[in-house]
Coordinates of C-alpha atoms and ligand atoms in Angstrom, one line a residue:
M1 CA -0.2 -0.1 -0.1
S2 CA 1.3 3.1 -1.5
E3 CA 1.7 6.3 1.9
L4 CA 2.4 9.8 1.7
T5 CA 5.7 10.9 3.4
Q6 CA 5.8 13.1 5.9
E7 CA 7.0 15.7 3.9
E8 CA 4.5 14.6 1.1
K9 CA 1.8 15.2 3.8
Q10 CA 3.2 19.2 4.5
I11 CA 3.6 20.3 1.1
L12 CA -0.5 19.3 0.9
L13 CA -1.1 20.6 4.5
N14 CA 0.8 23.8 3.0
A15 CA -1.7 24.5 -0.2
I16 CA -4.1 24.4 1.8
R17 CA -5.5 27.8 2.8
D18 CA -6.9 28.5 6.7
V19 CA -10.0 31.4 6.5
Q20 CA -10.8 32.7 10.0
D21 CA -14.3 33.5 10.7
F22 CA -15.6 31.9 7.6
P23 CA -18.7 31.2 7.3
K24 CA -19.7 32.7 10.9
E25 CA -17.4 33.4 13.2
G26 CA -15.6 31.4 15.4
I27 CA -15.3 28.6 12.5
V28 CA -11.4 28.2 11.0
F29 CA -12.1 27.4 7.2
K30 CA -10.0 24.9 5.9
D31 CA -10.1 25.9 2.0
I32 CA -9.1 23.0 -0.8
T33 CA -9.1 26.3 -3.5
T34 CA -5.7 27.2 -2.9
L35 CA -4.4 23.2 -3.7
L36 CA -6.3 22.7 -6.4
N37 CA -4.2 26.5 -8.5
D38 CA -1.1 24.2 -7.0
K39 CA -0.8 21.9 -10.0
K40 CA 2.5 20.6 -7.6
A41 CA -0.4 19.5 -5.2
F42 CA -3.2 18.4 -6.4
N43 CA -0.9 16.2 -9.0
L44 CA 1.0 15.1 -5.5
L45 CA -2.5 14.0 -3.9
M46 CA -4.5 12.8 -6.8
S47 CA -1.6 10.3 -8.0
H48 CA -1.2 9.0 -4.3
L49 CA -5.6 8.0 -4.8
E50 CA -5.2 6.4 -8.0
K51 CA -1.6 4.2 -6.2
R52 CA -4.0 3.5 -3.5
Y53 CA -7.2 2.5 -4.6
K54 CA -6.0 1.0 -8.7
E55 CA -5.8 -2.2 -5.9
Y56 CA -9.5 -1.9 -4.4
N57 CA -10.4 -3.4 -7.6
L58 CA -13.5 -0.1 -7.7
D59 CA -16.6 0.4 -10.2
Y60 CA -16.9 3.6 -8.5
V61 CA -16.2 6.7 -7.2
A62 CA -18.9 9.0 -5.4
G63 CA -18.1 12.3 -4.6
I64 CA -20.0 14.3 -2.3
D65 CA -22.1 17.6 -3.1
S66 CA -20.0 20.0 -3.8
R67 CA -15.9 20.0 -3.0
G68 CA -16.3 15.8 -3.5
F69 CA -17.1 16.6 -6.6
I70 CA -14.0 17.3 -8.0
F71 CA -11.3 15.2 -6.4
G72 CA -14.1 12.2 -6.8
A73 CA -14.4 13.3 -10.7
A74 CA -10.3 13.0 -11.0
L75 CA -10.1 10.2 -9.6
A76 CA -12.8 8.0 -11.0
D77 CA -11.1 9.1 -14.7
R78 CA -7.6 8.3 -13.4
L79 CA -9.2 4.8 -12.3
N80 CA -11.4 4.6 -15.5
I81 CA -14.3 4.2 -13.8
G82 CA -17.6 6.2 -13.2
F83 CA -18.0 8.6 -11.5
V84 CA -21.4 9.6 -9.3
P85 CA -22.7 12.9 -7.1
V86 CA -24.4 12.6 -3.9
R87 CA -26.0 16.4 -3.9
K88 CA -27.8 18.0 -1.5
K89 CA -31.2 17.5 -2.4
G90 CA -33.3 19.1 -4.8
K91 CA -30.6 18.5 -7.4
L92 CA -30.7 15.7 -8.8
P93 CA -32.9 15.2 -12.0
S94 CA -34.6 11.7 -11.7
T95 CA -35.5 9.5 -8.9
T96 CA -33.6 9.5 -6.1
V97 CA -33.4 8.2 -2.3
C98 CA -32.8 10.4 -0.3
E99 CA -31.4 10.7 3.6
K100 CA -31.8 13.4 6.6
Y101 CA -29.2 14.4 8.6
E102 CA -28.6 16.5 11.4
L103 CA -26.9 19.6 10.9
E104 CA -25.6 21.9 14.1
Y105 CA -28.5 23.6 13.9
G106 CA -31.2 21.9 11.5
F107 CA -31.0 19.4 9.0
D108 CA -30.0 18.9 5.6
E109 CA -31.1 15.8 2.8
V110 CA -28.4 14.3 0.8
E111 CA -29.9 12.1 -2.3
I112 CA -28.0 10.1 -5.4
H113 CA -30.2 9.1 -8.3
L114 CA -31.2 5.3 -7.8
D115 CA -30.0 4.1 -11.1
A116 CA -26.7 5.5 -10.3
F117 CA -24.9 2.0 -10.0
H118 CA -26.7 1.0 -13.2
G119 CA -28.4 -1.0 -10.9
K120 CA -25.5 -3.7 -10.5
T121 CA -26.0 -5.7 -6.5
N122 CA -22.8 -5.2 -4.9
A123 CA -21.2 -2.5 -7.2
R124 CA -18.1 -1.4 -5.3
V125 CA -17.8 1.9 -4.2
L126 CA -15.4 4.5 -2.8
L127 CA -17.0 7.6 -0.8
I128 CA -14.8 10.4 -1.1
D129 CA -15.1 14.3 0.1
D130 CA -12.8 17.1 0.6
L131 CA -13.2 17.2 4.7
L132 CA -14.5 15.3 7.6
A133 CA -16.0 16.7 10.5
T134 CA -19.3 15.9 11.9
G135 CA -19.3 12.7 9.8
G136 CA -22.6 13.3 9.6
T137 CA -22.7 14.0 5.3
A138 CA -20.9 11.0 5.0
N139 CA -22.7 8.7 7.3
A140 CA -25.9 10.4 5.4
S141 CA -24.4 9.5 2.0
A142 CA -22.8 6.0 3.3
K143 CA -26.7 5.0 4.1
L144 CA -27.2 6.2 0.7
I145 CA -25.5 3.6 -1.2
K146 CA -25.8 1.1 0.7
N147 CA -29.1 1.5 0.4
V148 CA -28.8 0.9 -3.2
K149 CA -27.0 -2.2 -2.9
A150 CA -23.8 -1.6 -3.5
D151 CA -20.8 -2.3 -1.8
L152 CA -18.9 1.3 0.3
V153 CA -15.2 -0.1 0.5
E154 CA -14.2 3.0 2.5
A155 CA -14.7 6.3 2.6
C156 CA -11.8 8.8 1.8
F157 CA -11.3 12.5 3.1
L158 CA -8.2 14.8 2.5
L159 CA -9.0 16.2 5.9
N160 CA -9.9 14.8 9.2
L161 CA -10.6 17.5 12.2
T162 CA -9.9 15.6 14.5
F163 CA -11.4 17.0 17.6
L164 CA -15.2 17.0 16.1
N165 CA -15.1 13.0 16.1
G166 CA -16.2 12.2 12.5
K167 CA -13.9 9.6 12.1
Q168 CA -15.4 8.1 14.9
R169 CA -18.6 8.0 13.9
V170 CA -18.3 6.4 10.4
E171 CA -15.5 3.7 11.1
Q172 CA -18.2 2.7 13.1
H173 CA -20.1 1.2 9.7
T174 CA -17.6 1.7 7.0
P175 CA -13.4 1.8 7.0
V176 CA -12.1 5.0 6.7
Y177 CA -9.2 6.4 5.0
T178 CA -8.0 10.1 5.8
I179 CA -4.9 11.5 4.7
L180 CA -4.4 15.1 6.8
D181 CA -5.5 14.2 10.3
V182 CA -5.3 18.0 11.7
Ligands
PRP1 O1 -18.9 15.9 9.0 P1 -20.2 16.8 8.3 O2 -20.2 17.6 9.6 O3 -20.5 16.6 8.0 O4 -19.0 18.4 7.4 C1 -18.8 18.1 6.2 C2 -19.5 18.7 5.2 O5 -19.0 19.9 5.2 C3 -18.8 20.6 3.6 O6 -19.2 20.8 3.0 P2 -20.7 21.7 2.8 O7 -21.7 21.1 3.7 O8 -19.9 22.7 3.7 O9 -20.5 22.2 1.0 P3 -20.5 22.3 0.3 O10 -18.7 21.6 0.1 O11 -21.1 22.5 -1.0 O12 -19.3 23.6 0.3 C4 -16.9 19.4 3.4 O13 -17.4 19.6 2.0 C5 -18.6 18.1 3.6 O14 -19.4 17.5 3.2
ADE2 N1 -14.0 23.8 9.0 C1 -14.1 23.8 8.2 N2 -13.5 24.2 6.8 C2 -14.1 23.5 5.5 N3 -15.3 23.0 5.1 C3 -16.0 22.1 6.6 N4 -17.0 22.0 6.5 C4 -17.2 21.6 7.8 N5 -16.1 22.1 8.7 C5 -15.5 22.8 7.7

């Protein structure tokens, strides 16, 4: 299994910008746009993900709305497999299944197309997003994938906000790989 060195992890960390008080006071927002426009860092990340996941015999990569689309679609193309979007409610045009989840204040919903995995049972799926915080979005996305009878092989995140303990929540039902634990 390919591992990133501490030096390589530092290159990725340095490419992510902290923005204070966004979207509200007290939040330190992890801005990955600065990694995306750093070709060395973006290429390092995608090459690492390609090396890791080419061993997994995956059928699809599912990316979480919206930043998971960027990494997920790029990875699916490298692995020469299909990409499936897990979207916030009301955005997917055909028949969907949906799952509600709790936010800090209130609720939200994510959806997936019922035929996203071509009706194939036990399709091997990787779930990917940029960041794991409370784990609420990832938990709901994992449920969706399982509800359409696919096999969720792993959930992968570039960043894990360890103080929010999301990894422990998601690991209760799915193997989790996080690259940067901050
Ligand atoms: O672990 P959680 O507490 O559920 O939070 C993590 C989610 O929050 C962020 O997305 P956001 O909802 O801000 O949407 P965006 O990507 O469209 O900005 C992030 O990209 C994850 O999807
Ligand atoms: N601190 C943070 N930075 C970026 N995205 C997030 N999603 C939840 N918390 C976040």
